[in-house]
PDB file of N, CA, C and O in Angstrom:
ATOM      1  N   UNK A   1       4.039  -7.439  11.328  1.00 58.00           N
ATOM      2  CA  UNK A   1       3.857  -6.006  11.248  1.00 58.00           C
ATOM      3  C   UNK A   1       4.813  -5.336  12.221  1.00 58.00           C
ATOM      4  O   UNK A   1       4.715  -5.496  13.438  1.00 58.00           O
ATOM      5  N   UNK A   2       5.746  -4.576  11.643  1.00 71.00           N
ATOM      6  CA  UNK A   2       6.372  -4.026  12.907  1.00 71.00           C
ATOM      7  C   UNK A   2       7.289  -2.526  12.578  1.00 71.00           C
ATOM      8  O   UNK A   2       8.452  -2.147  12.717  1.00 71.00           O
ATOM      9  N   UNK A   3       6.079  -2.001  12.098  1.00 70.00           N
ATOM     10  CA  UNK A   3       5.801  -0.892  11.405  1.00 70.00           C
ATOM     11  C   UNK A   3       6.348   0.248  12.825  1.00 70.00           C
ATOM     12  O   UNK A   3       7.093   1.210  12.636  1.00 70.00           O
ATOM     13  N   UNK A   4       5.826  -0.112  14.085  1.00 68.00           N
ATOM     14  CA  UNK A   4       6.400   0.674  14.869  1.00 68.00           C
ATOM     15  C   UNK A   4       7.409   0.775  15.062  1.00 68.00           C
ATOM     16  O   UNK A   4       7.660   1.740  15.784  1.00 68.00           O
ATOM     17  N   UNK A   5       8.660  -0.086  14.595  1.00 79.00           N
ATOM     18  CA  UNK A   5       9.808  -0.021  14.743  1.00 79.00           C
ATOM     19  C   UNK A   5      10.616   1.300  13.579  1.00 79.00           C
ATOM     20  O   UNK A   5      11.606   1.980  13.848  1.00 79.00           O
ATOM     21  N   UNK A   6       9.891   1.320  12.445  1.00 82.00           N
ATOM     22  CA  UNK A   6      10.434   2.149  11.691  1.00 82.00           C
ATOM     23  C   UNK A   6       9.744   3.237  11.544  1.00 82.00           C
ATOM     24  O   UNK A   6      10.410   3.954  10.798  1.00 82.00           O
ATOM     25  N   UNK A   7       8.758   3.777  11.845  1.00 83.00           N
ATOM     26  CA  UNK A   7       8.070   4.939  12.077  1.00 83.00           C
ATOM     27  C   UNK A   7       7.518   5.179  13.794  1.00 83.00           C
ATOM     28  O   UNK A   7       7.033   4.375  14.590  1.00 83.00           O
ATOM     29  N   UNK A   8       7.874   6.808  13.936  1.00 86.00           N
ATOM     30  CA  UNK A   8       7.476   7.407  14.862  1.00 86.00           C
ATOM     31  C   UNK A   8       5.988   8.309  14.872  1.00 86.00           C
ATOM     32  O   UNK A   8       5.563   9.075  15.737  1.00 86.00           O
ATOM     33  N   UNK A   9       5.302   7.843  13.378  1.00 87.00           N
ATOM     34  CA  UNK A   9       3.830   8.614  13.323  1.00 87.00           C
ATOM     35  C   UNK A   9       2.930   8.062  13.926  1.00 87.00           C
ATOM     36  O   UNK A   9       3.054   6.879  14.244  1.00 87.00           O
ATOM     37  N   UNK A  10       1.927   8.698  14.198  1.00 89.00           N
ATOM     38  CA  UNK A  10       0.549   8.332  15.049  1.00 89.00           C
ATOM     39  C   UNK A  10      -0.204   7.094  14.293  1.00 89.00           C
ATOM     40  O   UNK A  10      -0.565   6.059  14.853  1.00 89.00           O
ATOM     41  N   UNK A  11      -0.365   7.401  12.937  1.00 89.00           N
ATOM     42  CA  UNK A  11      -0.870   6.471  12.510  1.00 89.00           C
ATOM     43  C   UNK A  11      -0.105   5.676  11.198  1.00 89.00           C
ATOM     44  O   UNK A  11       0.853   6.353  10.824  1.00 89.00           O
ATOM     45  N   UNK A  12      -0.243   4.639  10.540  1.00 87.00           N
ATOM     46  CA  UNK A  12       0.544   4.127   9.651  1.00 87.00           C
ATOM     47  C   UNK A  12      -0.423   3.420   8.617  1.00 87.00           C
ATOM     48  O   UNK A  12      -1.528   3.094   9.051  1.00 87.00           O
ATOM     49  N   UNK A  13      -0.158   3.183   7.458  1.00 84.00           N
ATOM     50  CA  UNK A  13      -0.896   2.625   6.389  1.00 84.00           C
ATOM     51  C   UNK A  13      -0.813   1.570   5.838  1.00 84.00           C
ATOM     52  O   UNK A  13       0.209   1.832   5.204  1.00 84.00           O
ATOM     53  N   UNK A  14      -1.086   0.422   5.509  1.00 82.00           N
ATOM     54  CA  UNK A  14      -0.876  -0.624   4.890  1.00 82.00           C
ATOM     55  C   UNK A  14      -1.357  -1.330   3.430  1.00 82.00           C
ATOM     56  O   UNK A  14      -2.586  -1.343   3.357  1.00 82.00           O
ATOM     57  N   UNK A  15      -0.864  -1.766   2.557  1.00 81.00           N
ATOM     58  CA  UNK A  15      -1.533  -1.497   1.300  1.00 81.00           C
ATOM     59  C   UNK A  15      -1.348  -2.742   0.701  1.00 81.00           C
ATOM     60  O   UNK A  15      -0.590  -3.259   1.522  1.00 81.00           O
ATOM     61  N   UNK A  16      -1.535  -3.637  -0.232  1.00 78.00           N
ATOM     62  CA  UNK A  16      -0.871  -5.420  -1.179  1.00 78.00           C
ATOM     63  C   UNK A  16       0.071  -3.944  -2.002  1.00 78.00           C
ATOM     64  O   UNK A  16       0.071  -2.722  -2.149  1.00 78.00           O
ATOM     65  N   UNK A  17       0.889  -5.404  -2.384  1.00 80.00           N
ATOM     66  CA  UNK A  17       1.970  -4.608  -3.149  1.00 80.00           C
ATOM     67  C   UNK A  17       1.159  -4.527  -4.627  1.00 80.00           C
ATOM     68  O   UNK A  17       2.093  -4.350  -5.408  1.00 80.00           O
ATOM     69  N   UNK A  18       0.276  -4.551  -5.199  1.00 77.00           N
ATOM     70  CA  UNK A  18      -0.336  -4.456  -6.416  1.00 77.00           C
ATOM     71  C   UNK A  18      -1.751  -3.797  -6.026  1.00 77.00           C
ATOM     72  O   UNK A  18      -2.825  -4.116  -6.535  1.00 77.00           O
ATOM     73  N   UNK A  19      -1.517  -2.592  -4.798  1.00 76.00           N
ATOM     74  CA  UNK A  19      -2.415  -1.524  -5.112  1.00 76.00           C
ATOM     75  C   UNK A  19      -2.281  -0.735  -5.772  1.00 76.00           C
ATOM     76  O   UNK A  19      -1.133  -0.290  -5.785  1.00 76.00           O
ATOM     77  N   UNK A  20      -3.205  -0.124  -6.630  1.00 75.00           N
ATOM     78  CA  UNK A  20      -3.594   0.749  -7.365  1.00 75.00           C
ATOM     79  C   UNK A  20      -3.837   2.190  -6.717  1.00 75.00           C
ATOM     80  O   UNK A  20      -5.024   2.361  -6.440  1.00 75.00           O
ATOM     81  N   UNK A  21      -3.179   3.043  -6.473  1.00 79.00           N
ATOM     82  CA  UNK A  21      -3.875   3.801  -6.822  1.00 79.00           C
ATOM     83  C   UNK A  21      -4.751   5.096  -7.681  1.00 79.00           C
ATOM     84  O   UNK A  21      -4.018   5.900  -8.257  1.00 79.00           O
ATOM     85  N   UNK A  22      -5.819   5.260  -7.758  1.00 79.00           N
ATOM     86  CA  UNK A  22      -6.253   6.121  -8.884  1.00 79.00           C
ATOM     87  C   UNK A  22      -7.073   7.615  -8.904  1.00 79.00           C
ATOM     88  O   UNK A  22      -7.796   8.154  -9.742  1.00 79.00           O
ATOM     89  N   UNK A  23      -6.499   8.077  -7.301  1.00 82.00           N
ATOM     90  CA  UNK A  23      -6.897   9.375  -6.749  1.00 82.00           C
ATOM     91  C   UNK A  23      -5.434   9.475  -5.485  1.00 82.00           C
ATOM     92  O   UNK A  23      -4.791   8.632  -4.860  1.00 82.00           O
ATOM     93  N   UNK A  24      -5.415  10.871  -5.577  1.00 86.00           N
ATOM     94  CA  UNK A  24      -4.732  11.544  -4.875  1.00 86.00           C
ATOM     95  C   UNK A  24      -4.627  11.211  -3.374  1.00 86.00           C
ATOM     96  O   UNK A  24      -5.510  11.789  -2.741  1.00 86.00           O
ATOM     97  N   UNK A  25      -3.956  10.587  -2.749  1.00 84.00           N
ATOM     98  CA  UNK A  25      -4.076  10.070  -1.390  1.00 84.00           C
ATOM     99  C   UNK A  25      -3.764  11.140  -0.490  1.00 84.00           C
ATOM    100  O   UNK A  25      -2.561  11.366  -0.353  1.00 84.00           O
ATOM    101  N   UNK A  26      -4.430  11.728   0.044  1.00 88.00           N
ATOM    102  CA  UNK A  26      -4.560  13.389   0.851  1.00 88.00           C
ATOM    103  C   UNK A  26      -5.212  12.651   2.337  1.00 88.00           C
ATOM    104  O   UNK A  26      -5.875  11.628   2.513  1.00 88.00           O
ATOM    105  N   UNK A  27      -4.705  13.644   3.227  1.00 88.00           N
ATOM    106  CA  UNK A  27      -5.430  13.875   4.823  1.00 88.00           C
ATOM    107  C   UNK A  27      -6.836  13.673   4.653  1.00 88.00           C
ATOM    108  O   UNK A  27      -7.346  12.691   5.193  1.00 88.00           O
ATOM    109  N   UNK A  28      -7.505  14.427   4.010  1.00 90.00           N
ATOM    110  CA  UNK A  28      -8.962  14.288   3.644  1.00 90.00           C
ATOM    111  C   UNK A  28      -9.666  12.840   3.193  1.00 90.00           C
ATOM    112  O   UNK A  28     -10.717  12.312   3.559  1.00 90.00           O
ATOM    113  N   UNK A  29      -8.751  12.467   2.344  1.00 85.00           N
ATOM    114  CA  UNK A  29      -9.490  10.886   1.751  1.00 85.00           C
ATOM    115  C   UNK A  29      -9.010   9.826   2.939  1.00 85.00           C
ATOM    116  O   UNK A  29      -9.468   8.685   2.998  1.00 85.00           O
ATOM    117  N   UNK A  30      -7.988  10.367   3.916  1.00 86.00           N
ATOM    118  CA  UNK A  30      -8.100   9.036   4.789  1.00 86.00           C
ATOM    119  C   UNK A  30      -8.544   8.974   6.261  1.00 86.00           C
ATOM    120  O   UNK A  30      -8.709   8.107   7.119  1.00 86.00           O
ATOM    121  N   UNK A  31      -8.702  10.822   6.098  1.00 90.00           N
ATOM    122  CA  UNK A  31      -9.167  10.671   7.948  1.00 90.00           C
ATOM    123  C   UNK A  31     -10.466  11.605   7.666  1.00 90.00           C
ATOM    124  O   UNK A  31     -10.629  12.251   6.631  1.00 90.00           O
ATOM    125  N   UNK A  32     -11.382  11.565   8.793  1.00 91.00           N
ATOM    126  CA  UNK A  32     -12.619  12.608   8.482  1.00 91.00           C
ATOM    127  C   UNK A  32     -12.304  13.330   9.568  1.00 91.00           C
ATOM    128  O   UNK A  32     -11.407  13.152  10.392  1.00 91.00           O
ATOM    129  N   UNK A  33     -13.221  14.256   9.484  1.00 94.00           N
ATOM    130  CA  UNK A  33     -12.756  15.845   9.987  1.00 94.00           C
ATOM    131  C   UNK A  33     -12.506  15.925  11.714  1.00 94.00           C
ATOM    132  O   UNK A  33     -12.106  16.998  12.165  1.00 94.00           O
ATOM    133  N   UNK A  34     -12.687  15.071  12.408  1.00 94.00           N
ATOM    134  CA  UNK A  34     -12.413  14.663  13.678  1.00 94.00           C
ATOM    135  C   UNK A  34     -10.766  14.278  14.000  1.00 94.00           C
ATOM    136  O   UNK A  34     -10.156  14.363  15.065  1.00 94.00           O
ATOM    137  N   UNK A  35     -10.243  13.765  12.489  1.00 90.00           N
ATOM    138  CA  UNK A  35      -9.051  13.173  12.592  1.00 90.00           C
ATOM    139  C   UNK A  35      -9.308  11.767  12.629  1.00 90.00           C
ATOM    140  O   UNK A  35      -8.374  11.078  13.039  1.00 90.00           O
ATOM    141  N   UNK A  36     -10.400  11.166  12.281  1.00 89.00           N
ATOM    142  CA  UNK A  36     -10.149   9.854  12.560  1.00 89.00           C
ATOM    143  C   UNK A  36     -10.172   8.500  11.409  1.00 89.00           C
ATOM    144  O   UNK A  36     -11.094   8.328  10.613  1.00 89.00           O
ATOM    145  N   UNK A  37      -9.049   7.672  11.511  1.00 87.00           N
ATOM    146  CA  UNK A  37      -9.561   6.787   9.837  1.00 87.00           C
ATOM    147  C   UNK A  37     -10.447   6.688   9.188  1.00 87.00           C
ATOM    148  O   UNK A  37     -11.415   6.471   9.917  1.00 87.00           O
ATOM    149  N   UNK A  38     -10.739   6.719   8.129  1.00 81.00           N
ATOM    150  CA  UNK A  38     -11.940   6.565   7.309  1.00 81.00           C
ATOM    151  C   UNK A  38     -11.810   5.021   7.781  1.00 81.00           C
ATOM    152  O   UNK A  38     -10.912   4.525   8.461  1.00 81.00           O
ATOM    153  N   UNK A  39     -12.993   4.378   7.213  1.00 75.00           N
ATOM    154  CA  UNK A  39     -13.203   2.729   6.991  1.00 75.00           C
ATOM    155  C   UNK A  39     -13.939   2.339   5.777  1.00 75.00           C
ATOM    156  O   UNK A  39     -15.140   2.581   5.893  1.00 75.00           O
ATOM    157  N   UNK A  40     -13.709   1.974   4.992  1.00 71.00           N
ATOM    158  CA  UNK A  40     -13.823   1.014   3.494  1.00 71.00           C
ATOM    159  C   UNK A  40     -14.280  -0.228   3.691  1.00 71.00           C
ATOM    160  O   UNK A  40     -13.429  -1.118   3.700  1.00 71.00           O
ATOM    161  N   UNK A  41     -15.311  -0.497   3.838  1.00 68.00           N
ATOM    162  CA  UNK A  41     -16.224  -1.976   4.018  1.00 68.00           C
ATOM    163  C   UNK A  41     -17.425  -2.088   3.305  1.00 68.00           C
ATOM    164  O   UNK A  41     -18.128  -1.156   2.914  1.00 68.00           O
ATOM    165  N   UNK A  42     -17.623  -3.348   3.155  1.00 67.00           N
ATOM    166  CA  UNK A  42     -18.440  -4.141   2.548  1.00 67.00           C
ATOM    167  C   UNK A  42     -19.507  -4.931   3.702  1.00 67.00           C
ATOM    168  O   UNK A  42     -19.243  -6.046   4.152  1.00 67.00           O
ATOM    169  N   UNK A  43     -20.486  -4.313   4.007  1.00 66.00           N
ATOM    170  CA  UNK A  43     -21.628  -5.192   5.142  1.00 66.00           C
ATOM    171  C   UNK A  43     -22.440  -5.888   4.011  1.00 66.00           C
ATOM    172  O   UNK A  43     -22.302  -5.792   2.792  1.00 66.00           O
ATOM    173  N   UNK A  44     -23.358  -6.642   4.772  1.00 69.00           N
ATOM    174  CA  UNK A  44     -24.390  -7.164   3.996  1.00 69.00           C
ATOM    175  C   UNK A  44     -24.245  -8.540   3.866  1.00 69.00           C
ATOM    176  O   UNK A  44     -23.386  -8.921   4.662  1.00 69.00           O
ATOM    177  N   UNK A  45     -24.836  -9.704   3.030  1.00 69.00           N
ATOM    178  CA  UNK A  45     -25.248 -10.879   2.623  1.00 69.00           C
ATOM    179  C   UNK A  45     -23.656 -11.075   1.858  1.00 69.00           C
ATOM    180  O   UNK A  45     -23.230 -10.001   1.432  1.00 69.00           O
ATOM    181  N   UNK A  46     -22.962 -11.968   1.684  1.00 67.00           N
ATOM    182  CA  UNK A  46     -22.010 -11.944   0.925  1.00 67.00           C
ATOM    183  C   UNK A  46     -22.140 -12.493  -0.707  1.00 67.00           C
ATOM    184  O   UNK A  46     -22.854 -13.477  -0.901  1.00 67.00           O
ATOM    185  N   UNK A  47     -21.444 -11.848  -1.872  1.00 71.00           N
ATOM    186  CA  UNK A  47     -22.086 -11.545  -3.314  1.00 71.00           C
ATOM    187  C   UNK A  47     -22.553 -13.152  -3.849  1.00 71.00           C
ATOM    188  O   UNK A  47     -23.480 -13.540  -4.560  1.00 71.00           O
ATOM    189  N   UNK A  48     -21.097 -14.077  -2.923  1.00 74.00           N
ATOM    190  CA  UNK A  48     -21.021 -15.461  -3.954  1.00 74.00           C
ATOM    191  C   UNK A  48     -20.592 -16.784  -2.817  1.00 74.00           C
ATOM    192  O   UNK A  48     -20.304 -16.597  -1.635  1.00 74.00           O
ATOM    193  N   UNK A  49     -20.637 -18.193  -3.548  1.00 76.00           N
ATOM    194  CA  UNK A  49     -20.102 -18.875  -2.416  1.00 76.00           C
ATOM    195  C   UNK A  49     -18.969 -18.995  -1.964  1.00 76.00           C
ATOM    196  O   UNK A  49     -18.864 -19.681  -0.947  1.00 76.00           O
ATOM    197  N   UNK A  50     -17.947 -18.485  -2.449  1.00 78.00           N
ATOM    198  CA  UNK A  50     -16.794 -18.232  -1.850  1.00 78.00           C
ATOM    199  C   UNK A  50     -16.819 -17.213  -0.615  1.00 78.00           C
ATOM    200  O   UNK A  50     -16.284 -17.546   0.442  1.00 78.00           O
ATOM    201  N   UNK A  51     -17.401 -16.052  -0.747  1.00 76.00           N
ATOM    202  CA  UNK A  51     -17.412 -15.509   0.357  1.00 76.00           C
ATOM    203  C   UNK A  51     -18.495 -15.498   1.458  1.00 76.00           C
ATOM    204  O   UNK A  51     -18.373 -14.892   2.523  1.00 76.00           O
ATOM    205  N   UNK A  52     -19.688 -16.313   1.049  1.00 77.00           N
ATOM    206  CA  UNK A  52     -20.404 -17.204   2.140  1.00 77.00           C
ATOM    207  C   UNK A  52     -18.971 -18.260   2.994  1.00 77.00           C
ATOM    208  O   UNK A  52     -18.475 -17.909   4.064  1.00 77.00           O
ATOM    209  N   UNK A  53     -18.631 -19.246   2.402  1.00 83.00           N
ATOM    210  CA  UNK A  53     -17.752 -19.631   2.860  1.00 83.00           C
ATOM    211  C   UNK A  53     -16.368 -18.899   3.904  1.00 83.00           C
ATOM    212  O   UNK A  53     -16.010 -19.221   5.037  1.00 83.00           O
ATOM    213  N   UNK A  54     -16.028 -18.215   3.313  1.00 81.00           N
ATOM    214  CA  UNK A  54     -14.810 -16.936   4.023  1.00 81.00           C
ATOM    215  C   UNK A  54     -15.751 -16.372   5.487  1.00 81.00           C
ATOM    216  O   UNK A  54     -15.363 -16.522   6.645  1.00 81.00           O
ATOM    217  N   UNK A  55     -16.935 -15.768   5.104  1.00 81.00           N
ATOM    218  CA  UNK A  55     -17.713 -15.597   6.641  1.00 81.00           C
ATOM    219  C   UNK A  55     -17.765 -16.286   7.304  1.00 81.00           C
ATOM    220  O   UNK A  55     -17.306 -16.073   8.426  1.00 81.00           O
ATOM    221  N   UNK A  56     -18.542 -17.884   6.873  1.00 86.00           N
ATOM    222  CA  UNK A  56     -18.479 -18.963   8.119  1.00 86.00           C
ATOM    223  C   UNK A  56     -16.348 -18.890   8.469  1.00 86.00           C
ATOM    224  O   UNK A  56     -15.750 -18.536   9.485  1.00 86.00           O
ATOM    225  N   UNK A  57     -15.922 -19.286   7.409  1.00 87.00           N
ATOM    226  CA  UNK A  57     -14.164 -19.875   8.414  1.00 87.00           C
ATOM    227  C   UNK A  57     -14.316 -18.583   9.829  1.00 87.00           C
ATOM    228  O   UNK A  57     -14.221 -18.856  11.026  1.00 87.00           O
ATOM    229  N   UNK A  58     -14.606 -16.979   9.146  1.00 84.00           N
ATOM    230  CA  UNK A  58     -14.489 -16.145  10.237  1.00 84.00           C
ATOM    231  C   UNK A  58     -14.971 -16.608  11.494  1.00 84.00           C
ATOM    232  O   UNK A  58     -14.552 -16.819  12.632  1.00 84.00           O
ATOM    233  N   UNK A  59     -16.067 -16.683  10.801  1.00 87.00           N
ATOM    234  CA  UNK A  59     -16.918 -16.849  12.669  1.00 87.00           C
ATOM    235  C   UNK A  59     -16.944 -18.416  13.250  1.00 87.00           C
ATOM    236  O   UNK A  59     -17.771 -18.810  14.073  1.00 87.00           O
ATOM    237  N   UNK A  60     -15.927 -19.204  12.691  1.00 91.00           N
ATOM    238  CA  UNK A  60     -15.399 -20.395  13.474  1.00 91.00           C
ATOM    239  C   UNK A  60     -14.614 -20.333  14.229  1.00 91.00           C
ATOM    240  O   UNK A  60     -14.538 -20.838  15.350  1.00 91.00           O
ATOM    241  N   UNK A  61     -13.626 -19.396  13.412  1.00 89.00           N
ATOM    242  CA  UNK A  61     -12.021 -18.946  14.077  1.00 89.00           C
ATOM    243  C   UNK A  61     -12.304 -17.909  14.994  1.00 89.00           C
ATOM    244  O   UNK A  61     -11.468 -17.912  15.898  1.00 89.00           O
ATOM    245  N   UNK A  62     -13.223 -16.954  15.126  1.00 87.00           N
ATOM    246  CA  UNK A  62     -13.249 -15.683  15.660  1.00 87.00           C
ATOM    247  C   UNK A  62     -14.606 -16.185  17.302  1.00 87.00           C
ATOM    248  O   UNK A  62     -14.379 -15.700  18.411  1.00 87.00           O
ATOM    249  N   UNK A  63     -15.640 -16.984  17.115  1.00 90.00           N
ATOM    250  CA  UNK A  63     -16.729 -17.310  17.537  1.00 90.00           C
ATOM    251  C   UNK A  63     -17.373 -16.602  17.586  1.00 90.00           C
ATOM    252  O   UNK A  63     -17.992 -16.750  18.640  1.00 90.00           O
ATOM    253  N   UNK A  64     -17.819 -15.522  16.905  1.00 87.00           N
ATOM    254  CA  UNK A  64     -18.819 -14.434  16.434  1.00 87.00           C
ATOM    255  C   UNK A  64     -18.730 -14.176  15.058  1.00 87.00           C
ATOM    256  O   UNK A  64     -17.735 -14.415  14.375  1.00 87.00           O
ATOM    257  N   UNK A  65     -19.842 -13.657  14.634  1.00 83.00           N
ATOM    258  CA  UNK A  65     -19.833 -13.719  13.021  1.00 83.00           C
ATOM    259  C   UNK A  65     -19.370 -12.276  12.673  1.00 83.00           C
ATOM    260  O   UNK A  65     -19.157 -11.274  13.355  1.00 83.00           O
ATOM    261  N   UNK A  66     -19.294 -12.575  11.268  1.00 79.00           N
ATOM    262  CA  UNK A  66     -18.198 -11.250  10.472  1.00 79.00           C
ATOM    263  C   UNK A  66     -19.293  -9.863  10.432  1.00 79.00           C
ATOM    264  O   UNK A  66     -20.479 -10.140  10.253  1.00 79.00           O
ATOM    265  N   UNK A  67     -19.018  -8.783  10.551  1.00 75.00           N
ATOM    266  CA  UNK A  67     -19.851  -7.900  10.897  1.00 75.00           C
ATOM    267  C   UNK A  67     -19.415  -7.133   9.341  1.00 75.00           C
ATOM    268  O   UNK A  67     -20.270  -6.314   9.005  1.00 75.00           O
ATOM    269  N   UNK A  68     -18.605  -7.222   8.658  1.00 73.00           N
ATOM    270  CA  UNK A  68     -17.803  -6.551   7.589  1.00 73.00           C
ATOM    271  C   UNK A  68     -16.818  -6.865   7.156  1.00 73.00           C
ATOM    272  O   UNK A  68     -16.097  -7.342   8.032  1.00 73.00           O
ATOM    273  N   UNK A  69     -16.192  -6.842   5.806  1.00 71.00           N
ATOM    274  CA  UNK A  69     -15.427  -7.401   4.791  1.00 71.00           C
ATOM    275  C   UNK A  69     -14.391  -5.729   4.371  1.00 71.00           C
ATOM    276  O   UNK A  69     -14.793  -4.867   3.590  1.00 71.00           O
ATOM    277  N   UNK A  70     -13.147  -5.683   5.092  1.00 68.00           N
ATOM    278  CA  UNK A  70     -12.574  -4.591   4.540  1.00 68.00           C
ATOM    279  C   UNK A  70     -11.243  -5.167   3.837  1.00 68.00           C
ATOM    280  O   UNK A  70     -10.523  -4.277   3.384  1.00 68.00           O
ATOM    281  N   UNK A  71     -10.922  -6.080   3.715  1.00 63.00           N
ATOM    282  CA  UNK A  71      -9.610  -6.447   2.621  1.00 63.00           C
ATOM    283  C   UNK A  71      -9.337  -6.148   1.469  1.00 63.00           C
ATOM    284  O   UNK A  71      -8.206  -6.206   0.986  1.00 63.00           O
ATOM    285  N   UNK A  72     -10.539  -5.725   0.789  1.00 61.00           N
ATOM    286  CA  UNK A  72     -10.373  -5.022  -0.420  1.00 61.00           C
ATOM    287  C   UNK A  72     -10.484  -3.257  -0.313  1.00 61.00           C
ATOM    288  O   UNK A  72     -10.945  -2.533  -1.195  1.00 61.00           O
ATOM    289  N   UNK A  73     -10.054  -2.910   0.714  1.00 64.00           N
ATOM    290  CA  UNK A  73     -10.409  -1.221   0.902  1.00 64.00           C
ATOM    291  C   UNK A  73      -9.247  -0.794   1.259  1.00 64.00           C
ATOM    292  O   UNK A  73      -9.184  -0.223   2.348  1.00 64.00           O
ATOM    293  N   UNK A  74      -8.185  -0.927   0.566  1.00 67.00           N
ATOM    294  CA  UNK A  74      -6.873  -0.411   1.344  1.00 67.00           C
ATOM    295  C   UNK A  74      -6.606   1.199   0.637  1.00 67.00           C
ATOM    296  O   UNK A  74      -7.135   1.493  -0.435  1.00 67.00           O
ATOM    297  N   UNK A  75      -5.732   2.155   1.383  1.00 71.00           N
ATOM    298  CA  UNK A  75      -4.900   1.471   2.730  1.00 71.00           C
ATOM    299  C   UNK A  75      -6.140   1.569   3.620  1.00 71.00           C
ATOM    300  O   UNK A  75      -7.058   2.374   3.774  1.00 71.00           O
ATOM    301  N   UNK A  76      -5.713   0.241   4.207  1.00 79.00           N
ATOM    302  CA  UNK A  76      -5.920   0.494   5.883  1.00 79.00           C
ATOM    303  C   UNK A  76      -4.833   1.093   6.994  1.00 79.00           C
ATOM    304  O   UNK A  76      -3.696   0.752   7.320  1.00 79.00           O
ATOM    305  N   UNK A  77      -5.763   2.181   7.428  1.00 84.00           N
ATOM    306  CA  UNK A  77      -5.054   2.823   8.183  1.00 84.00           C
ATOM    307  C   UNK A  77      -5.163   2.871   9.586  1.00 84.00           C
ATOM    308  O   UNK A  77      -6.223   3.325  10.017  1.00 84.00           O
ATOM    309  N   UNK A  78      -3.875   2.320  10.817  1.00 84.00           N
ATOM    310  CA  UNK A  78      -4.480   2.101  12.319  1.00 84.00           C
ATOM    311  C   UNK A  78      -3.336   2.950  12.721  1.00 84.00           C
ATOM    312  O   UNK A  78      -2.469   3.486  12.030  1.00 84.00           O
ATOM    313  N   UNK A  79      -3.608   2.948  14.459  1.00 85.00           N
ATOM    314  CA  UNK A  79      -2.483   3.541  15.147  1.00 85.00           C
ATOM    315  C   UNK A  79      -1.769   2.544  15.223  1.00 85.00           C
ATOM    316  O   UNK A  79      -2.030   1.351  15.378  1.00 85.00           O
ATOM    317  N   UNK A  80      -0.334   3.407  15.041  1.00 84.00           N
ATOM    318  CA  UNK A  80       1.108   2.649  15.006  1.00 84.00           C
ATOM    319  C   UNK A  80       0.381   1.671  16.399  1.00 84.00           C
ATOM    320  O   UNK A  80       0.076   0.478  16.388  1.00 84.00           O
ATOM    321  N   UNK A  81       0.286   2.451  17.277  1.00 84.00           N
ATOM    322  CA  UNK A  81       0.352   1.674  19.206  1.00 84.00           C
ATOM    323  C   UNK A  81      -0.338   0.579  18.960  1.00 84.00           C
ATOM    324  O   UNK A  81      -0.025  -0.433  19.587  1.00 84.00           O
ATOM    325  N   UNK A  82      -1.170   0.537  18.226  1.00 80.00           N
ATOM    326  CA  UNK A  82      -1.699  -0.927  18.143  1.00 80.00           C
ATOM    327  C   UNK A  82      -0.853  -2.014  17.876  1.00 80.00           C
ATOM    328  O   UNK A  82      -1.133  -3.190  18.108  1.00 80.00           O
ATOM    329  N   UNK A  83       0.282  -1.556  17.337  1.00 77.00           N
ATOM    330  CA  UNK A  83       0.926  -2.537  16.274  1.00 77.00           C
ATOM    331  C   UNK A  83       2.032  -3.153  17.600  1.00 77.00           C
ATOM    332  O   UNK A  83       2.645  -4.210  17.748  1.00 77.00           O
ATOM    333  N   UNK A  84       1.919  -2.062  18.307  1.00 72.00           N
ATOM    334  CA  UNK A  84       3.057  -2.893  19.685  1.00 72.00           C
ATOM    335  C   UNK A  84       2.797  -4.115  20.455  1.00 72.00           C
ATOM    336  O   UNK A  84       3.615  -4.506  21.287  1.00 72.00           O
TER     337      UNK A  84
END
């Protein structure tokens, strides 16, 4: 990621190259009225065993368990500064 190298904005977006999108991507749909990212997640029990599985690898690799599933909620949007 080195998104800070080519942009000077506060925040930056990231998307798979075979996103869709199927609404108007506006200030409003990505930040709430504070200014701050929306977040697109999935909590809860996970649907199937594949993603039972995907939680445990998390919380092997991480040593705390997955609190939320946002990979399918793009864009995700952070501050560039993070990315430094």
């Amino acid at each position: 990621l080195s998104s800070d190298e080519f942009s000077t904005s506060e925040f930056v977006g990231f998307l798979d190259a075979d996103t869709l999108f199927v609404t108007p991507v506006t200030s409003a749909s990505v930040f709430d009225d504070a200014g701050r990212p929306r977040i697109r997640g999935r909590v809860g029990a996970a649907a199937n065993s594949f993603w039972w599985e995907a939680s445990d690898s998390t919380q092997k690799l991480l040593g705390f368990p997955e609190v939320a599933r946002c990979m399918s909620y793009f864009p995700v949007v952070v501050r560039n500064e993070h990315l430094r």
